[in-house]
mmCIF file of C-alpha atoms in Angstrom:
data_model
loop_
_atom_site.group_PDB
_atom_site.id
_atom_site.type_symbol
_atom_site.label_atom_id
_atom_site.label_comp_id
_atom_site.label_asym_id
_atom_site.label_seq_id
_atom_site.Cartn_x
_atom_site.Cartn_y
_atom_site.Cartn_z
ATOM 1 C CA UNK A 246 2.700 -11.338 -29.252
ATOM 2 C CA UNK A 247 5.034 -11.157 -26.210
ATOM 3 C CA UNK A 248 3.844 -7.300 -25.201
ATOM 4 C CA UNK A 249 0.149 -8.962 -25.437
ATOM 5 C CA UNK A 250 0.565 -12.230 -23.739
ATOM 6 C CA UNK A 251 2.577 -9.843 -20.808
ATOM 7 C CA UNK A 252 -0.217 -8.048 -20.206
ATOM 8 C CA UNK A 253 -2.602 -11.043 -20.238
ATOM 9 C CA UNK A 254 -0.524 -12.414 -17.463
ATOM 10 C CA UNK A 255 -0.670 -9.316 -15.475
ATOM 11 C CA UNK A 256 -4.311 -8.742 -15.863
ATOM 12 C CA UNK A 257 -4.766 -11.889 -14.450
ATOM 13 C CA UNK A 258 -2.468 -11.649 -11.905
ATOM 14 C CA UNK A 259 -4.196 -8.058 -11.051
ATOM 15 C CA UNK A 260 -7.727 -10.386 -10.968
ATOM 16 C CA UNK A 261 -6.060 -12.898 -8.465
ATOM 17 C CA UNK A 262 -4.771 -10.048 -6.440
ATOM 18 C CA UNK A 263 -8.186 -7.910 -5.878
ATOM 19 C CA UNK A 264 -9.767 -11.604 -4.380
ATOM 20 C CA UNK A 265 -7.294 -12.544 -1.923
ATOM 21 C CA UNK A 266 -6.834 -8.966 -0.461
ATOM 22 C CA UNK A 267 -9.173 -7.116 2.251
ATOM 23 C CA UNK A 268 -8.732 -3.965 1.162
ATOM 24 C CA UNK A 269 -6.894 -1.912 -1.119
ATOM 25 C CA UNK A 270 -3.497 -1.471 -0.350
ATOM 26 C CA UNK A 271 -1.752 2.556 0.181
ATOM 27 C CA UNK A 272 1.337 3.130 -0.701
ATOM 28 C CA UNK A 273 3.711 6.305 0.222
ATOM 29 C CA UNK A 274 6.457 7.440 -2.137
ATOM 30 C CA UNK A 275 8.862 9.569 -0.909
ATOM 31 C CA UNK A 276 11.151 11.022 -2.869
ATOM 32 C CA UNK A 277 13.568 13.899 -0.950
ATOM 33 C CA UNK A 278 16.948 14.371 -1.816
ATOM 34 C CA UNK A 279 19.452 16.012 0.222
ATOM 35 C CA UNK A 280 22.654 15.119 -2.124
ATOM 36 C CA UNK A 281 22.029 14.621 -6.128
ATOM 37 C CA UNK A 282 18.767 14.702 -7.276
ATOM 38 C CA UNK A 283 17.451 12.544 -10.203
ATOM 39 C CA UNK A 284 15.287 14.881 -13.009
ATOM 40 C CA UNK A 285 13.585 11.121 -13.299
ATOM 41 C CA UNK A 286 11.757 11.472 -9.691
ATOM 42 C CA UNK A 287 8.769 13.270 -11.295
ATOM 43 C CA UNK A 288 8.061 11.138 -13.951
ATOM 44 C CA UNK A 289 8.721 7.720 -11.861
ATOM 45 C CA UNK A 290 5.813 9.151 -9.432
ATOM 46 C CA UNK A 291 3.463 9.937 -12.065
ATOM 47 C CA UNK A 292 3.907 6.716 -13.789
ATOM 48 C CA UNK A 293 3.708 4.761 -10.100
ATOM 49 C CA UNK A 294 0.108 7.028 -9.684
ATOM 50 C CA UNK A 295 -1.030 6.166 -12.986
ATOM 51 C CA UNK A 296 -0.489 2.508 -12.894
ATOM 52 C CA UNK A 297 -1.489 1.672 -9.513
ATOM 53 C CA UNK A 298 -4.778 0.308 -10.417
ATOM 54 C CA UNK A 299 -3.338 -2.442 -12.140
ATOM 55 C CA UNK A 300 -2.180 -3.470 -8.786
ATOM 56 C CA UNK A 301 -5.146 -2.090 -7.282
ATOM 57 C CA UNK A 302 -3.214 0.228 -5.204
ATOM 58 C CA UNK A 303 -3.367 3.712 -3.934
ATOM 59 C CA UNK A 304 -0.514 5.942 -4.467
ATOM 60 C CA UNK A 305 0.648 8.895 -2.090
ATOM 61 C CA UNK A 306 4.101 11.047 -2.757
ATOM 62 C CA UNK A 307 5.786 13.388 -0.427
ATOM 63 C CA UNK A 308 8.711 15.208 0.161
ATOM 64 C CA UNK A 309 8.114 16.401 3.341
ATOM 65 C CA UNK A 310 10.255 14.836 5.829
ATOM 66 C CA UNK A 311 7.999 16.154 8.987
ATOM 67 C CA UNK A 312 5.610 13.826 7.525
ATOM 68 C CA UNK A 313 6.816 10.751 9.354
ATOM 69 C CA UNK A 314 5.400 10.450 12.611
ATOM 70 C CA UNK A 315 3.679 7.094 13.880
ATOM 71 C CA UNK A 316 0.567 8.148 13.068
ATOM 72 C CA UNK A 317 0.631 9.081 9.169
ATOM 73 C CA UNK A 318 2.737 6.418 8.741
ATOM 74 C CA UNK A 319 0.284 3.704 10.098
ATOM 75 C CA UNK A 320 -2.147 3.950 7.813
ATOM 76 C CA UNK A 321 0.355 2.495 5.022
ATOM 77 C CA UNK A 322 0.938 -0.952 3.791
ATOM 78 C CA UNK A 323 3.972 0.006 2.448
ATOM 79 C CA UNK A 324 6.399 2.645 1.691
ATOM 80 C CA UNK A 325 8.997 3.098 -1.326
ATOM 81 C CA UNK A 326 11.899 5.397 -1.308
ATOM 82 C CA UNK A 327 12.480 6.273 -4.692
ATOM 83 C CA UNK A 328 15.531 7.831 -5.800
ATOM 84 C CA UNK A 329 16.527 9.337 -2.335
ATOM 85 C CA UNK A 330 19.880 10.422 -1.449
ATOM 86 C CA UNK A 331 21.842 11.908 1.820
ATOM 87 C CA UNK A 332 20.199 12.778 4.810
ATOM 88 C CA UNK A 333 16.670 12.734 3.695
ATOM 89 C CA UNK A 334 15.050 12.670 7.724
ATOM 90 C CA UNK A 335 15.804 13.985 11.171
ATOM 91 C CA UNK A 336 15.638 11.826 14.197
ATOM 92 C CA UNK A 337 12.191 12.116 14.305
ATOM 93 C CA UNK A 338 11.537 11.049 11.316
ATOM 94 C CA UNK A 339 13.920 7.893 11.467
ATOM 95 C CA UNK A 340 12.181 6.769 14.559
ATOM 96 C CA UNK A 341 9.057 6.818 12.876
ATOM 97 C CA UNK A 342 10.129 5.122 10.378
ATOM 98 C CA UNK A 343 12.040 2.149 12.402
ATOM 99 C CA UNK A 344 8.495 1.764 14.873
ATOM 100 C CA UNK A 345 7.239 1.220 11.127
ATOM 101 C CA UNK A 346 9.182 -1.482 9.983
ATOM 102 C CA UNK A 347 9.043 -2.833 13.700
ATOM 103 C CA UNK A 348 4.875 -2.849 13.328
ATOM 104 C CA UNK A 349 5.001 -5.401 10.180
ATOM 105 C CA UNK A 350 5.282 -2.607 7.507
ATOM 106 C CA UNK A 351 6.873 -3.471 4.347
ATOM 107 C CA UNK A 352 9.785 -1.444 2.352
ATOM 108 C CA UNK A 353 10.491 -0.395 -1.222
ATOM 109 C CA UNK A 354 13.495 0.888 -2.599
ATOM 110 C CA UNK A 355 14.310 2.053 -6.238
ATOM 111 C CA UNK A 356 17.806 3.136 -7.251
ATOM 112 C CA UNK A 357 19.753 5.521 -5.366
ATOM 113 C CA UNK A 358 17.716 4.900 -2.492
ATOM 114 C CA UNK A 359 20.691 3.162 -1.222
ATOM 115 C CA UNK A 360 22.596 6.104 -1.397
ATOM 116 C CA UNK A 361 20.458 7.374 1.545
ATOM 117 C CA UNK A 362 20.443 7.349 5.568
ATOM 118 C CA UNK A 363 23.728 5.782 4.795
ATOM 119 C CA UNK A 364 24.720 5.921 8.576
ATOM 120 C CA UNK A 365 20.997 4.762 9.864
ATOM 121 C CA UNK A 366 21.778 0.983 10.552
ATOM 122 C CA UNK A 367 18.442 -0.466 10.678
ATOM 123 C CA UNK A 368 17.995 1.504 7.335
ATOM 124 C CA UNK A 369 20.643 -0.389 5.909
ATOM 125 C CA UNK A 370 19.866 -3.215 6.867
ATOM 126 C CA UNK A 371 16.219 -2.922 5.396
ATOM 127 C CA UNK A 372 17.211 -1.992 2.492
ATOM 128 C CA UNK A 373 20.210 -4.490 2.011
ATOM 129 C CA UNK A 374 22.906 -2.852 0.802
ATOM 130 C CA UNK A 375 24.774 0.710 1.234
ATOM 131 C CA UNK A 376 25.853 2.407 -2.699
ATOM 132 C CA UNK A 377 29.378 1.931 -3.574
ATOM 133 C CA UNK A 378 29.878 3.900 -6.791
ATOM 134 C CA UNK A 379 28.527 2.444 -10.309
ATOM 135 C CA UNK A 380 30.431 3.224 -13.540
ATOM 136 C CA UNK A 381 29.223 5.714 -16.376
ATOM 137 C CA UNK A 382 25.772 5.359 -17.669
ATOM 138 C CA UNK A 383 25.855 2.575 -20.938
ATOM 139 C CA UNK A 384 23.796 -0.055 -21.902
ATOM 140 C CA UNK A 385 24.246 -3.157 -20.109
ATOM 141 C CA UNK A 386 22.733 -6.582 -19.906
ATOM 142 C CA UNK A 387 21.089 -7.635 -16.764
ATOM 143 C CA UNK A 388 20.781 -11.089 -16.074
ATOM 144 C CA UNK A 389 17.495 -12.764 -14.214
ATOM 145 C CA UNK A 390 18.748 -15.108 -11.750
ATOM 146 C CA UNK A 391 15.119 -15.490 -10.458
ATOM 147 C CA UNK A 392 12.814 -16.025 -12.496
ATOM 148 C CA UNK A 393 9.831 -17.069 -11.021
ATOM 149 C CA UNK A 394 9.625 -13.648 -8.720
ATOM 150 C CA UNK A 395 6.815 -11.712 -9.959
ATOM 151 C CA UNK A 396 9.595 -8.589 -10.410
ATOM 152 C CA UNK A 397 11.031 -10.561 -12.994
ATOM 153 C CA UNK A 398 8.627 -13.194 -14.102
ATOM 154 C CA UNK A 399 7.590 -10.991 -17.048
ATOM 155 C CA UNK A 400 10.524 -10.015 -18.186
ATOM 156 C CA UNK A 401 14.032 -11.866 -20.550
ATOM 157 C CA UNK A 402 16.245 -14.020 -19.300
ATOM 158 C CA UNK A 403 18.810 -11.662 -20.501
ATOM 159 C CA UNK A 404 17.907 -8.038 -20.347
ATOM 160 C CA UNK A 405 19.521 -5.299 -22.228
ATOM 161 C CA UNK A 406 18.634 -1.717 -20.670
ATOM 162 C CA UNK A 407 20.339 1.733 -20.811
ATOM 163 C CA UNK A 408 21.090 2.103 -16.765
ATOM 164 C CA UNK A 409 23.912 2.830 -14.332
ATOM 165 C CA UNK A 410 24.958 -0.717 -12.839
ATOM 166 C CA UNK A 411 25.135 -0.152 -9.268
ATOM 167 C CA UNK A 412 28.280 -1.380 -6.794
ATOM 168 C CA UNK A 413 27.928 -2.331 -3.286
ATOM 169 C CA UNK A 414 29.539 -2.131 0.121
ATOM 170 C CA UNK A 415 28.499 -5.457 0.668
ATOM 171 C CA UNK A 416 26.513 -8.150 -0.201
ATOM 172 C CA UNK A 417 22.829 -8.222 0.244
ATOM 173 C CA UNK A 418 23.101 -12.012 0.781
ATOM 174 C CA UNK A 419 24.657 -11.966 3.875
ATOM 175 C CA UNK A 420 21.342 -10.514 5.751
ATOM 176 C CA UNK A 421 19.155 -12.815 4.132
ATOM 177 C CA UNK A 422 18.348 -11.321 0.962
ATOM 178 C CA UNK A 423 17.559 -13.144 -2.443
ATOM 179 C CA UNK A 424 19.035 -11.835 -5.332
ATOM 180 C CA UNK A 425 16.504 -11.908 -8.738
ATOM 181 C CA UNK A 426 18.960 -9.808 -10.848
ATOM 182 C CA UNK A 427 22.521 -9.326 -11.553
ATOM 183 C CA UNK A 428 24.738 -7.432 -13.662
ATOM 184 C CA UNK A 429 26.602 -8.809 -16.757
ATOM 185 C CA UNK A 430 30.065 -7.218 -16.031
ATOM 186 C CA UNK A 431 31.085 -8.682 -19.545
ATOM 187 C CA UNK A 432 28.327 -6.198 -21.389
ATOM 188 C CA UNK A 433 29.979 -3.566 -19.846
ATOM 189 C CA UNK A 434 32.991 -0.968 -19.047
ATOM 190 C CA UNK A 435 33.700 -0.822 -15.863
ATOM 191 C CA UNK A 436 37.553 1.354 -15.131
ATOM 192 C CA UNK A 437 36.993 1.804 -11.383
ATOM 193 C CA UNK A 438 38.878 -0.562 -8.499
ATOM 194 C CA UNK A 439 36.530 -1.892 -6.276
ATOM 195 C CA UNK A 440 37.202 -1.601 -2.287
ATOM 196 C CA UNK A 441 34.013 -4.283 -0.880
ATOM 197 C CA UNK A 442 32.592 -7.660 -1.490
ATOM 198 C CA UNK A 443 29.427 -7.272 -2.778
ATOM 199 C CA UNK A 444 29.373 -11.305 -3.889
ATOM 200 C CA UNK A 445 28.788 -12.713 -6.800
ATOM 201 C CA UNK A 446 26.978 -12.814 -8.796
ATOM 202 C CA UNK A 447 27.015 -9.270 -9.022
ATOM 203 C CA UNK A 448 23.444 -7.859 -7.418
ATOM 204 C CA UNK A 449 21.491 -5.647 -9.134
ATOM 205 C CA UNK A 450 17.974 -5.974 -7.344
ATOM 206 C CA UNK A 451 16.865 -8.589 -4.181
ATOM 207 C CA UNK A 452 13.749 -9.304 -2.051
ATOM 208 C CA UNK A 453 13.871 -10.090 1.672
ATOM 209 C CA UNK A 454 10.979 -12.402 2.715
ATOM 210 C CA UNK A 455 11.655 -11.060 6.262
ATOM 211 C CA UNK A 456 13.409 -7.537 6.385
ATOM 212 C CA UNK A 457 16.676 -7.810 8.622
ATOM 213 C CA UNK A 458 15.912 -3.899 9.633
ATOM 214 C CA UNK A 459 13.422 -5.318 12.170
ATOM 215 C CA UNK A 460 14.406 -5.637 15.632
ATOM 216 C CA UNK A 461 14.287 -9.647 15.756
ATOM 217 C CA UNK A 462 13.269 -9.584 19.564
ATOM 218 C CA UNK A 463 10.112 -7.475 19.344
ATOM 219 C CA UNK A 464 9.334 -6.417 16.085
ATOM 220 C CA UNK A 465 7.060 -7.972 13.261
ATOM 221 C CA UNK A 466 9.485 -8.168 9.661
ATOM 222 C CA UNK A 467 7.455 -7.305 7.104
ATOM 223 C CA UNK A 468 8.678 -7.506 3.047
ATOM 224 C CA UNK A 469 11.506 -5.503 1.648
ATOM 225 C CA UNK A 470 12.267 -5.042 -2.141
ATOM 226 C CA UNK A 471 15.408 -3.091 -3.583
ATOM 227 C CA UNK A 472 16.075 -2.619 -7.138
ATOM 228 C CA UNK A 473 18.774 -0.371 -7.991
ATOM 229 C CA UNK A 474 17.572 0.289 -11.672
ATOM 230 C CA UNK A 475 15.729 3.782 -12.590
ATOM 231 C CA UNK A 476 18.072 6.005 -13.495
ATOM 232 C CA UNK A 477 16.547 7.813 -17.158
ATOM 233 C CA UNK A 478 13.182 9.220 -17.521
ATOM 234 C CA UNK A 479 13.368 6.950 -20.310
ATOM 235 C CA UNK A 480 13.634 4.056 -18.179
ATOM 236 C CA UNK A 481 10.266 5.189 -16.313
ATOM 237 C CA UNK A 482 8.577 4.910 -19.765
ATOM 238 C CA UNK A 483 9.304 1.324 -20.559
ATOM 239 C CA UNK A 484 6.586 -1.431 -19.937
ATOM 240 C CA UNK A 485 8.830 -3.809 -19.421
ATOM 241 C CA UNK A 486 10.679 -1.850 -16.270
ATOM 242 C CA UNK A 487 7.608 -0.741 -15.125
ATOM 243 C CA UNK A 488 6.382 -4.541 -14.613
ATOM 244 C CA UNK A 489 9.358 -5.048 -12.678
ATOM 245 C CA UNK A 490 8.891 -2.294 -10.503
ATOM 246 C CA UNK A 491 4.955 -3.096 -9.710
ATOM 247 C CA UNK A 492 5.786 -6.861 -9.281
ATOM 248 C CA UNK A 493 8.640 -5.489 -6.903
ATOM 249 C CA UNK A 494 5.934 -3.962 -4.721
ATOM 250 C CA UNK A 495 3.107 -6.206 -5.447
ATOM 251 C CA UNK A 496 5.083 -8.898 -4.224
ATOM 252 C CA UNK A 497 5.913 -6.549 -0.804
ATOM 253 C CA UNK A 498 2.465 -5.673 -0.317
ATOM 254 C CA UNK A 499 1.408 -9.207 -0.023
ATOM 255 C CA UNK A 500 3.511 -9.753 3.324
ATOM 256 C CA UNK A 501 0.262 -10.404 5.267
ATOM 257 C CA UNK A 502 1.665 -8.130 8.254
ATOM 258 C CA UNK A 503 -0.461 -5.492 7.006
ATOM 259 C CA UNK A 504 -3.983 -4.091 6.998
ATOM 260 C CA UNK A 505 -5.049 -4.724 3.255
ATOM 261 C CA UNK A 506 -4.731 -8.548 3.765
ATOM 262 C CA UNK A 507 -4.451 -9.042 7.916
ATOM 263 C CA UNK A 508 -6.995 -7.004 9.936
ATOM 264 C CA UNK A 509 -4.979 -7.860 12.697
ATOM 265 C CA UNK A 510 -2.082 -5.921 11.310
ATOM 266 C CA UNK A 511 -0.724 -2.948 13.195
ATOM 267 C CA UNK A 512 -0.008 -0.369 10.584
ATOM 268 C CA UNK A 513 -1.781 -0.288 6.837
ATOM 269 C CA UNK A 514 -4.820 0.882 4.866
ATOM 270 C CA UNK A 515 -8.047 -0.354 7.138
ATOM 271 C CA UNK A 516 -10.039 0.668 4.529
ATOM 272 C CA UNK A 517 -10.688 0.692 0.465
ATOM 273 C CA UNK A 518 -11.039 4.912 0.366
ATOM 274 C CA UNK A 519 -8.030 6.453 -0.807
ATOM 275 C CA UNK A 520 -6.318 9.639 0.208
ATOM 276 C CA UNK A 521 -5.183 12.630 -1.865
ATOM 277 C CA UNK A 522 -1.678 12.701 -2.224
ATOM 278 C CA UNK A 523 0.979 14.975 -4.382
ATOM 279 C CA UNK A 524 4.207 15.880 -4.971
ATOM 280 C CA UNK A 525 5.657 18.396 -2.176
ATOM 281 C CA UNK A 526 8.733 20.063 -0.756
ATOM 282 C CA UNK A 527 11.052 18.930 -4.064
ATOM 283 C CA UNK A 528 14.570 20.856 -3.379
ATOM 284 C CA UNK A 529 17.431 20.518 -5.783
ATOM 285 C CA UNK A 530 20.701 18.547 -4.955
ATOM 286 C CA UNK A 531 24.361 18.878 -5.569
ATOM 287 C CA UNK A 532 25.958 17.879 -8.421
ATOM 288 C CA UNK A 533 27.375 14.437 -7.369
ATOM 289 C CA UNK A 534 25.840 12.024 -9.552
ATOM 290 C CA UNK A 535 24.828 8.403 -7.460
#
C-alpha cells in the first residue's frame, strides 16, 4: 500500500508540474572524474534518462569537459554533477560554468560531487559543502529533518540505506543552506577523528533557495540541491532513492530563473524538443575511494 499510494502522489505531483511549466525542462548530467571513479555513474545516468518523464524532463550526459562554453550551457535549466571528483574542468570550462549560475541557472549535486573543483570557490559555495572523508560503507539510518521538501516528502521518517555517510569541511548552514537529511551517528561506526565543524545535526543532503555561488551584486541565484547519497549501483535501483533524487531536482528546476517556467530567463530550454544526448569521454580514476 505505501509503494502504491507513493506513486499516486508522484503522478500527481508529475500532473501539477506539466500545468504550471512553459516548457519542458533540459537537464545536463555530467559525470567526469579525474580522481576515483564510481562503477555506479552508468547506471545513475540511465536510471536519471529513463525516469525523466515522470518529471517531464529531458535528460543529456556528458563527459566532455570542452563542452562548457556559454553557449551549450544556456540552453539548460539545470545541471547535476553526479559523482564527480578532482579537477573535472579547465578554466574555460569553470567560467562557463560560474556565467551559468550568474544567469539564474540552477545546480544539482549527487554524492562525491563535493569531492570536486575543491579549490573553485564559487563552486563550493554552490554546492555547500567541500568532502571531508566518510567512514567505511555500512548500513546506516538517515534521519528526515525536512519533511515537507519534495526530496524527502515520499520517503520514512527514519531511513535505513546501505551508503557511505559523508563528513564535511564545514557546515552547509552557514551559506544559507537548509538541511532535509542527516546522519544517525548512533546507527553507525564511525573510528576516524574529525578536523571541521560541519554542525549538527550531522548533514547528509540540503537545498539552497538562493545558491550562495552567485555573485550577489550582479548575478541572478538560481536553486541548488546537494545530496551526498549514491554510492552502490544498488542504491540507483531503489524507488525510494530515486524519488529523492527527482524531487531533489524537481524542486531545482522550479526556481523560475529559467526558460521552462520564465521566458524572460537568460539561460534554459526555450522550447519542448529535446536533444540527443549520451554518455562520452568516461576515463577511469585512481584508486582513492571518496
Amino acid at each position: 500500500m505505501y509503494i502504491l499510494l507513493r506513486y499516486i502522489a508522484l503522478g500527481l505531483a508529475s500532473i501539477l508540474y506539466v500545468g504550471a511549466q512553459r516548457s519542458a525542462p533540459r537537464v545536463l548530467i555530467y559525470s567526469a572524474t579525474a580522481a576515483y571513479r564510481h562503477d555506479s555513474i552508468p547506471t545513475a545516468i540511465r536510471v536519471l534518462k529513463e525516469n525523466g518523464a515522470s518529471i517531464n524532463t529531458t535528460f543529456d550526459a556528458t563527459e566532455d569537459r570542452t563542452f562548457f562554453t556559454d553557449s551549450n550551457l544556456k540552453s539548460y535549466d539545470a545541471i547535476v554533477f553526479l559523482s564527480n571528483t578532482g579537477e573535472v574542468l579547465d578554466d574555460y570550462g569553470k567560467a562557463a560554468l560560474e556565467n551559468y549560475f550568474n544567469s539564474g541557472g540552477n545546480f544539482v549535486g549527487i554524492h562525491s560531487a563535493s569531492d570536486s573543483l575543491r579549490n573553485t570557490t564559487f563552486f563550493v559555495r554552490q554546492l555547500g559543502a567541500k568532502f571531508d572523508y566518510h567512514p567505511e560503507l555500512q548500513e546506516a539510518t538517515v534521519d528526515v529533518i525536512a519533511p515537507s521538501h519534495p526530496s524527502t516528502n515520499t520517503l520514512p521518517q527514519a531511513w535505513k540505506v546501505r551508503d557511505e555517510m559523508y563528513n564535511f569541511e564545514s557546515d552547509p548552514r552557514s551559506l544559507g543552506a537548509v538541511v532535509v537529511l542527516s546522519a544517525d551517528e548512533s546507527s553507525y561506526t564511525d573510528t576516524r577523528e574529525r578536523k571541521f565543524d560541519q554542525g549538527t545535526p550531522h548533514p547528509l543532503a540540503w537545498y539552497q533557495e538562493h545558491a550562495a555561488g552567485v555573485d550577489a551584486r550582479s548575478g541572478t541565484a538560481g536553486r541548488s540541491f546537494y545530496t551526498s547519497l549514491g554510492h552502490l549501483n544498488e542504491t540507483w535501483e531503489d524507488s525510494v532513492f530515486l524519488g529523492h533524487v527527482l524531487g531533489g531536482i524537481s524542486w531545482a528546476l522550479q526556481s523560475n530563473t529559467t526558460r521552462a517556467f520564465n521566458s524572460s530567463g537568460l539561460v534554459g530550454n526555450a522550447g519542448s524538443s529535446s536533444a540527443n544526448g549520451g554518455e562520452s569521454g568516461t576515463t577511469p580514476g585512481s584508486s582513492s575511494n571518496p
